[in-house]
Coordinates of C-alpha atoms in Angstrom, one line a residue:
M1 CA 79.7 85.4 109.8
S2 CA 78.0 81.6 109.1
G3 CA 78.3 79.4 112.3
P4 CA 79.3 79.7 115.6
L5 CA 81.7 82.3 116.5
P6 CA 85.5 81.3 117.6
E7 CA 86.3 80.7 121.0
G8 CA 87.0 84.1 122.5
W9 CA 84.9 86.1 120.1
A10 CA 81.9 88.4 120.4
E11 CA 79.2 89.3 118.2
T12 CA 78.4 93.4 118.0
T13 CA 77.9 96.2 115.7
L14 CA 80.4 98.6 114.0
A15 CA 78.2 101.3 115.2
S16 CA 78.6 100.4 118.3
I17 CA 82.8 100.5 118.3
C18 CA 83.3 103.0 115.6
S19 CA 82.1 106.9 114.6
H20 CA 81.6 107.6 111.3
R21 CA 80.6 111.0 109.5
S22 CA 80.3 112.3 105.6
G23 CA 83.6 114.3 104.1
S24 CA 83.5 117.8 103.7
S25 CA 81.0 119.0 101.1
K26 CA 82.8 122.3 101.2
L27 CA 86.1 121.2 99.5
I28 CA 85.5 120.5 96.0
K29 CA 88.7 118.3 94.3
G30 CA 88.8 120.5 91.2
K31 CA 89.5 123.6 93.5
L32 CA 92.1 121.7 95.7
H33 CA 95.9 121.3 95.0
A34 CA 97.5 118.4 93.0
E35 CA 100.8 118.8 94.0
Q36 CA 102.5 118.5 97.6
R37 CA 104.4 121.6 99.3
P38 CA 105.3 122.8 102.4
G39 CA 102.3 124.1 104.4
R40 CA 99.9 121.4 102.7
Y41 CA 98.1 118.6 103.9
Q42 CA 96.6 115.4 102.3
G43 CA 93.4 115.5 101.2
F44 CA 91.1 112.5 100.3
S45 CA 88.7 112.2 97.4
A46 CA 86.9 109.4 96.2
A47 CA 89.8 108.4 94.2
G48 CA 92.0 108.4 97.5
P49 CA 94.7 110.6 98.4
D50 CA 94.8 112.6 95.3
V51 CA 94.5 116.1 96.5
W52 CA 96.4 118.6 98.5
C53 CA 94.5 121.4 101.1
D54 CA 95.9 124.7 102.7
G55 CA 94.7 123.6 105.9
W56 CA 93.4 120.5 107.5
E57 CA 90.0 119.1 109.4
H58 CA 91.0 115.8 110.7
E59 CA 94.4 114.5 113.3
G60 CA 95.0 110.9 113.8
D61 CA 94.2 107.8 112.5
A62 CA 90.9 106.7 110.2
V63 CA 89.7 105.2 107.7
V64 CA 88.5 107.0 104.5
V65 CA 86.1 105.7 102.1
S66 CA 84.5 106.3 98.9
A67 CA 81.3 106.7 99.1
V68 CA 80.0 107.2 95.5
G69 CA 80.7 106.2 92.4
T70 CA 81.7 102.5 90.2
R71 CA 84.5 102.2 93.2
C72 CA 82.1 103.0 95.9
G73 CA 83.8 101.1 99.3
K74 CA 87.2 101.3 98.3
A75 CA 88.7 102.6 101.7
F76 CA 92.3 104.2 102.0
K77 CA 94.1 104.7 105.4
A78 CA 94.5 108.3 106.7
R79 CA 97.2 109.4 109.5
G80 CA 98.4 113.0 111.0
R81 CA 96.5 115.5 109.7
W82 CA 94.5 115.4 106.7
S83 CA 91.0 116.3 105.2
A84 CA 88.6 114.2 103.6
I85 CA 86.4 116.0 100.5
A86 CA 83.2 115.8 98.9
N87 CA 81.8 112.2 98.1
T88 CA 84.0 110.1 101.0
H89 CA 82.6 108.6 104.3
V90 CA 85.2 109.0 107.2
V91 CA 85.3 106.2 109.7
W92 CA 87.2 106.4 113.5
P93 CA 87.5 103.2 115.3
N94 CA 87.3 103.1 119.2
E95 CA 90.6 102.1 118.9
R96 CA 90.1 100.2 122.7
A97 CA 88.0 97.8 121.2
I98 CA 89.3 97.5 117.4
D99 CA 92.3 98.2 116.3
V100 CA 92.1 100.7 113.0
D101 CA 94.1 98.2 110.8
Y102 CA 92.0 95.5 111.5
L103 CA 89.2 97.6 110.5
F104 CA 90.6 99.0 107.7
L105 CA 90.4 95.3 106.6
H106 CA 87.1 95.0 106.6
L107 CA 85.9 98.4 105.4
N108 CA 88.3 98.2 102.1
D109 CA 86.8 95.2 100.5
E110 CA 84.1 96.6 98.6
G111 CA 82.0 93.5 98.7
F112 CA 81.5 94.0 102.8
W113 CA 79.3 97.3 102.0
V114 CA 75.6 97.5 101.6
K115 CA 75.5 99.5 98.7
G116 CA 72.3 101.6 96.7
G117 CA 71.9 103.1 93.3
S118 CA 72.9 101.4 89.8
A119 CA 73.8 104.4 87.3
Q120 CA 75.4 106.0 90.2
P121 CA 76.3 103.3 93.2
F122 CA 76.7 104.2 97.1
V123 CA 77.3 102.7 100.2
K124 CA 74.9 102.7 102.8
V125 CA 76.9 103.2 105.9
R126 CA 74.0 103.4 108.4
E127 CA 73.0 100.0 107.3
T128 CA 76.2 98.4 106.6
F129 CA 77.3 99.6 110.5
E130 CA 74.0 97.8 112.0
R131 CA 75.0 94.3 110.7
P132 CA 76.2 91.9 113.0
F133 CA 80.1 91.8 113.1
S134 CA 82.3 89.2 114.5
L135 CA 84.9 90.9 116.8
P136 CA 88.3 89.1 118.1
P137 CA 89.9 89.9 121.3
L138 CA 92.5 93.1 120.6
P139 CA 95.7 91.2 120.2
E140 CA 94.3 88.5 118.0
Q141 CA 92.8 91.2 115.7
R142 CA 96.8 92.3 115.4
R143 CA 97.9 89.6 114.8
I144 CA 95.3 89.1 111.9
V145 CA 96.3 91.8 110.4
A146 CA 100.4 91.0 110.6
K147 CA 99.2 87.9 108.5
A148 CA 97.1 89.1 106.5
E149 CA 99.4 91.7 105.6
A150 CA 102.1 89.6 105.0
L151 CA 99.8 87.0 102.7
L152 CA 98.3 90.1 100.7
G153 CA 101.8 91.5 100.3
E154 CA 103.0 88.0 98.6
V155 CA 99.7 87.9 96.5
D156 CA 100.6 91.4 95.1
A157 CA 104.4 90.1 94.2
A158 CA 103.3 87.5 92.7
K159 CA 100.5 89.7 90.4
A160 CA 103.9 91.9 89.7
R161 CA 105.7 89.0 88.8
L162 CA 102.9 87.4 86.5
A163 CA 102.4 90.8 85.1
R164 CA 105.7 91.1 83.9
S165 CA 105.6 87.6 82.7
S166 CA 103.0 88.5 80.3
L167 CA 105.2 91.5 79.3
L168 CA 108.2 89.2 78.7
L169 CA 106.2 86.8 76.3
R170 CA 104.6 89.5 74.7
R171 CA 108.3 90.9 73.8
L172 CA 109.0 87.3 72.8
R173 CA 106.7 87.2 70.0
Q174 CA 107.7 90.3 68.7
A175 CA 111.2 89.4 69.1
V176 CA 110.0 85.9 66.9
L177 CA 108.6 88.3 64.7
A178 CA 112.0 90.4 64.0
A179 CA 114.2 87.2 63.3
A180 CA 111.5 85.3 61.6
C181 CA 111.6 88.8 58.7
S182 CA 115.5 89.5 59.1
G183 CA 116.8 85.4 58.2
R184 CA 117.7 85.2 61.9
L185 CA 115.5 82.8 62.7
T186 CA 116.9 80.6 59.8
E187 CA 120.2 81.0 59.8
D188 CA 120.9 77.2 60.2
L189 CA 119.5 76.9 57.1
R190 CA 121.7 78.9 54.8
A191 CA 125.3 78.1 53.7
P192 CA 128.0 81.0 54.4
G193 CA 128.8 81.1 50.9
A194 CA 125.3 81.3 49.4
A195 CA 124.8 84.5 47.2
A196 CA 122.3 84.2 44.4
P197 CA 118.9 86.3 45.6
A198 CA 115.9 84.7 45.6
A199 CA 114.1 84.3 42.0
G200 CA 110.5 85.8 43.2
P201 CA 107.4 86.7 41.6
A202 CA 108.7 90.6 41.4
E203 CA 111.6 92.5 40.4
P204 CA 113.7 93.1 43.4
L205 CA 114.3 96.8 44.6
P206 CA 117.4 98.0 44.8
R207 CA 119.3 96.4 47.6
S208 CA 120.3 99.9 48.7
G209 CA 116.9 100.5 50.1
P210 CA 115.6 99.0 54.0
A211 CA 117.1 96.0 54.8
A212 CA 115.1 94.1 57.3
P213 CA 112.1 96.3 58.0
G214 CA 111.2 93.4 60.9
A215 CA 114.7 93.2 62.3
S216 CA 113.7 95.9 64.9
S217 CA 116.3 94.4 67.5
D218 CA 119.3 94.8 65.1
G219 CA 118.2 98.2 63.9
P220 CA 117.5 99.4 60.3
G221 CA 120.7 98.9 58.9
R222 CA 120.9 95.2 59.1
P223 CA 122.1 93.4 55.7
L224 CA 119.3 91.3 54.1
P225 CA 120.6 87.4 54.0
P226 CA 122.4 87.2 50.3
S227 CA 119.9 84.7 48.9
W228 CA 117.0 87.0 49.9
A229 CA 115.5 90.0 47.9
L230 CA 113.7 93.1 48.7
C231 CA 110.2 93.6 46.9
P232 CA 107.2 95.8 47.0
F233 CA 104.9 94.3 48.6
G234 CA 102.4 95.0 45.9
S235 CA 104.4 92.8 43.5
L236 CA 103.8 89.9 45.9
V237 CA 100.2 89.2 45.9
D238 CA 97.2 89.9 43.7
N239 CA 94.6 92.5 45.3
H240 CA 90.7 91.8 46.0
D241 CA 89.8 95.3 47.6
G242 CA 87.1 95.3 44.5
R243 CA 85.1 92.6 45.8
R244 CA 84.3 94.0 49.2
V245 CA 81.2 95.3 50.7
P246 CA 80.2 96.4 53.2
V247 CA 76.9 95.9 55.3
S248 CA 75.3 98.0 58.0
S249 CA 74.9 96.1 61.4
A250 CA 70.9 97.0 61.2
V251 CA 71.0 94.8 58.2
R252 CA 73.7 92.4 59.7
V253 CA 70.9 91.4 62.4
R254 CA 68.4 90.5 59.8
R255 CA 70.8 88.4 57.7
R256 CA 72.9 86.2 60.3
G257 CA 74.1 83.7 59.0
P258 CA 76.8 80.9 58.9
Y259 CA 80.0 82.7 57.2
P260 CA 82.3 85.0 59.1
Y261 CA 81.8 88.7 59.1
Y262 CA 85.6 90.2 58.7
G263 CA 86.5 93.9 59.6
A264 CA 89.8 95.5 60.2
S265 CA 90.1 93.4 63.8
G266 CA 89.3 89.9 62.7
V267 CA 85.6 88.8 62.3
I268 CA 83.0 90.9 64.0
D269 CA 79.9 89.2 63.2
S270 CA 78.4 86.7 61.2
I271 CA 76.1 86.8 58.0
D272 CA 74.1 84.4 55.3
G273 CA 76.6 84.7 52.3
Y274 CA 80.0 85.3 50.9
L275 CA 82.0 86.8 49.1
F276 CA 85.5 84.8 49.2
D277 CA 86.0 81.4 48.9
G278 CA 89.5 80.2 49.8
D279 CA 92.7 81.2 51.4
Y280 CA 93.4 84.7 51.9
L281 CA 95.3 87.4 53.8
L282 CA 93.5 90.3 55.8
I283 CA 95.3 93.3 56.5
A284 CA 93.3 96.2 58.5
E285 CA 92.8 99.1 56.4
D286 CA 92.2 102.0 59.0
G287 CA 91.9 102.2 62.8
A288 CA 94.4 103.0 65.7
N289 CA 95.5 99.6 65.6
L290 CA 97.6 100.4 63.0
L291 CA 99.6 102.9 65.4
S292 CA 98.9 101.0 68.9
R293 CA 99.4 97.3 67.6
N294 CA 97.4 96.2 70.5
T295 CA 96.5 93.0 67.8
R296 CA 97.6 91.9 64.8
V297 CA 97.0 94.3 61.6
A298 CA 97.3 91.3 59.6
F299 CA 95.4 87.7 59.2
A300 CA 94.5 85.0 57.7
A301 CA 91.1 84.0 56.3
S302 CA 90.1 80.7 55.0
G303 CA 87.2 79.3 53.8
R304 CA 83.7 81.1 52.9
F305 CA 83.7 84.6 54.5
W306 CA 82.6 88.1 53.8
V307 CA 84.6 91.3 54.2
N308 CA 84.1 94.9 54.7
N309 CA 86.0 98.1 53.1
H310 CA 87.7 98.1 56.7
A311 CA 90.4 95.3 55.5
H312 CA 92.5 94.9 52.6
V313 CA 92.2 91.6 51.3
V314 CA 94.8 89.8 49.1
Q315 CA 96.0 86.4 47.8
P316 CA 100.0 85.8 47.3
K317 CA 101.6 84.6 43.9
A318 CA 103.2 81.5 43.0
G319 CA 106.6 81.6 45.3
V320 CA 105.0 83.5 47.9
V321 CA 104.1 81.8 51.3
L322 CA 100.7 83.1 52.9
G323 CA 102.1 82.4 56.5
Y324 CA 105.3 84.6 55.5
L325 CA 103.3 87.5 54.3
E326 CA 101.5 87.2 57.4
L327 CA 104.1 87.1 59.8
L328 CA 106.0 89.9 57.8
L329 CA 103.0 92.4 58.3
N330 CA 102.9 91.8 61.7
S331 CA 106.4 92.7 62.2
L332 CA 106.5 95.8 60.6
D333 CA 106.3 99.5 62.3
L334 CA 103.7 100.6 59.7
Q335 CA 103.8 104.5 61.1
H336 CA 105.7 105.9 58.1
H337 CA 103.2 104.2 55.7
V338 CA 99.4 105.2 57.3
T339 CA 98.5 108.6 57.3
G340 CA 95.8 110.5 59.3
S341 CA 95.7 110.9 63.2
A342 CA 91.8 111.1 64.2
Q343 CA 91.7 108.1 61.9
P344 CA 94.7 106.3 61.0
K345 CA 94.2 104.6 57.3
L346 CA 96.5 102.4 55.3
T347 CA 95.6 103.0 51.8
Q348 CA 96.2 100.3 49.2
A349 CA 98.8 102.4 47.2
A350 CA 100.4 102.9 50.6
L351 CA 100.4 98.8 51.1
N352 CA 101.4 97.9 48.3
G353 CA 104.9 100.2 48.3
I354 CA 105.7 98.9 51.3
P355 CA 109.6 97.4 50.8
V356 CA 109.5 94.2 52.1
P357 CA 112.5 91.4 52.6
V358 CA 111.4 87.9 50.6
P359 CA 113.4 84.4 51.1
P360 CA 113.2 81.8 49.2
T361 CA 109.9 79.6 48.9
E362 CA 111.5 76.7 51.0
E363 CA 113.0 79.4 53.6
Q364 CA 109.6 81.0 54.2
T365 CA 107.6 77.8 55.0
E366 CA 110.5 76.9 57.3
I367 CA 110.2 80.5 59.1
V368 CA 106.5 80.0 59.3
R369 CA 106.7 76.6 60.7
R370 CA 109.4 77.7 63.2
A371 CA 107.5 80.7 64.4
Q372 CA 104.4 79.3 64.6
A373 CA 105.8 76.4 66.8
L374 CA 107.4 79.3 69.0
F375 CA 103.9 80.8 68.9
A376 CA 102.6 77.9 70.3
L377 CA 104.8 77.4 73.2
A378 CA 104.4 81.0 74.1
S379 CA 100.3 80.7 74.0
E380 CA 100.8 77.3 76.3
V381 CA 103.0 79.7 79.1
E382 CA 100.5 82.7 78.2
E383 CA 97.8 79.9 79.3
R384 CA 99.3 79.1 82.1
V385 CA 100.3 82.4 83.5
A386 CA 96.4 83.9 83.0
R387 CA 95.4 80.4 85.0
A388 CA 97.5 81.6 87.6
A389 CA 96.8 85.0 87.4
A390 CA 93.1 84.5 87.8
R391 CA 93.7 82.4 91.2
A392 CA 95.9 85.2 92.4
D393 CA 92.9 87.3 91.9
R394 CA 90.8 84.8 94.0
L395 CA 93.5 84.7 96.4
P396 CA 92.3 87.9 98.5
H397 CA 89.1 87.2 99.3
T398 CA 90.1 83.8 100.4
I399 CA 92.5 85.3 102.8
L400 CA 90.3 87.3 104.0
A401 CA 87.5 85.1 104.4
R402 CA 89.8 82.7 106.3
A403 CA 91.2 86.1 108.7
F404 CA 87.3 86.8 109.8
S405 CA 86.4 83.2 110.5
G406 CA 89.3 82.7 113.0
E407 CA 91.4 80.4 110.7
L408 CA 94.3 82.8 109.8
V409 CA 96.5 82.5 113.0
P410 CA 95.9 80.6 116.3
T411 CA 92.6 82.2 118.6
E412 CA 93.8 84.4 121.5
A413 CA 91.9 81.7 123.3
A414 CA 94.2 79.3 121.8
L415 CA 97.8 80.6 122.9
A416 CA 96.4 81.8 126.1
R417 CA 96.2 78.0 127.3
A418 CA 99.2 77.0 125.5
E419 CA 101.0 79.8 127.4
G420 CA 99.0 79.1 130.6
R421 CA 98.2 83.2 131.0
A422 CA 94.9 84.3 131.3
Y423 CA 93.2 86.7 128.3
E424 CA 90.1 89.2 127.8
P425 CA 87.4 87.6 125.6
A426 CA 85.7 90.1 123.3
D427 CA 82.8 90.4 124.9
A428 CA 84.7 91.4 128.1
L429 CA 86.3 93.7 126.2
L430 CA 83.2 95.4 125.2
R431 CA 81.7 95.6 128.3
R432 CA 85.0 97.2 129.8
V433 CA 84.7 99.9 126.8
R434 CA 81.3 100.5 127.2
G435 CA 82.3 101.3 131.2
M436 CA 84.5 103.8 130.3
G437 CA 82.5 105.7 128.6

């Protein structure tokens, strides 16, 4: 702590008020039980309380710390009968001087620990425990714990709500895509008696085929609007895959330039030349994302750019709106059109054969406008959620910093004065504990 100590606090070291030892090297995680059963006791590994032992080595309250690895310094509370295995460190507080839960607040802060190593980080327990440590009076420690745990619980609840918001926004985008490509987004534009199919650039498929591939919320049986047609994707576009040229990463290093270099997931580099000039739709040809759909599989590319052989390149024919095709492909479940498991692939033949619903050109344009407006609103909300999540991530550090500087709750000294009573300052507490041996 920088600056003067709060009234009633004392400076000491954890080494003087705690004992510690390494976890048992005889207990190996892979040889212990993964499930709880009668007669088994909790075991702590560097990852936490995730194993079970046939016996127990310790009894009572302590803090088990991950001693090695990327999360070294992460702490876990141990109560009852338990064991700590290899790659952990166990800390027992002198509970006459320091509350175990107050100790845990410190030890569970990974930034609290002095660490060594780079490829395999580890905590330096002795060096950490010999540093100056600010100790409040014991009743104040307990109030700090109660207040900090309440605030940290509120932060966790807020972060959970923000996570749910992100999931809801993702579902909203999926719902917009489904509504856009099934006709629900523009139902108000179609007169009740409209029945003539849209005149399109290709011969429609029989209307008994797949009705609305994007309308997942309504199920596969939702009929197309009467003014829409069902066409194979290949009949709506001109394919330019033959113009693609892959360039290795080593060559691209020597050919850095102003033009975007596209792959299956979008822009992956820049290059000093271009193969295409205009407005095109790029569609992932291979990769796990074709099935996992963590990102878009179709994206518009405009201007001058280069494309490798991992993305199909198409241009819509007359009467077909590029933005509508982008929405459509991103709404589809492609699992029945993709081949391969280790490396999923959407061949040009499979892409061309996908049956897709096609509204009149004017309606395609309006679908794109409405969908983009909804996506823009979702993006604005997502940005707010992201900013709130970033603030929530910083709050625990702020809460603990205030807790350990005496700013989170009234000090024991201030409360004692207000209540007209005596109290035991931390330095007197330490002298008493040392005198008790």
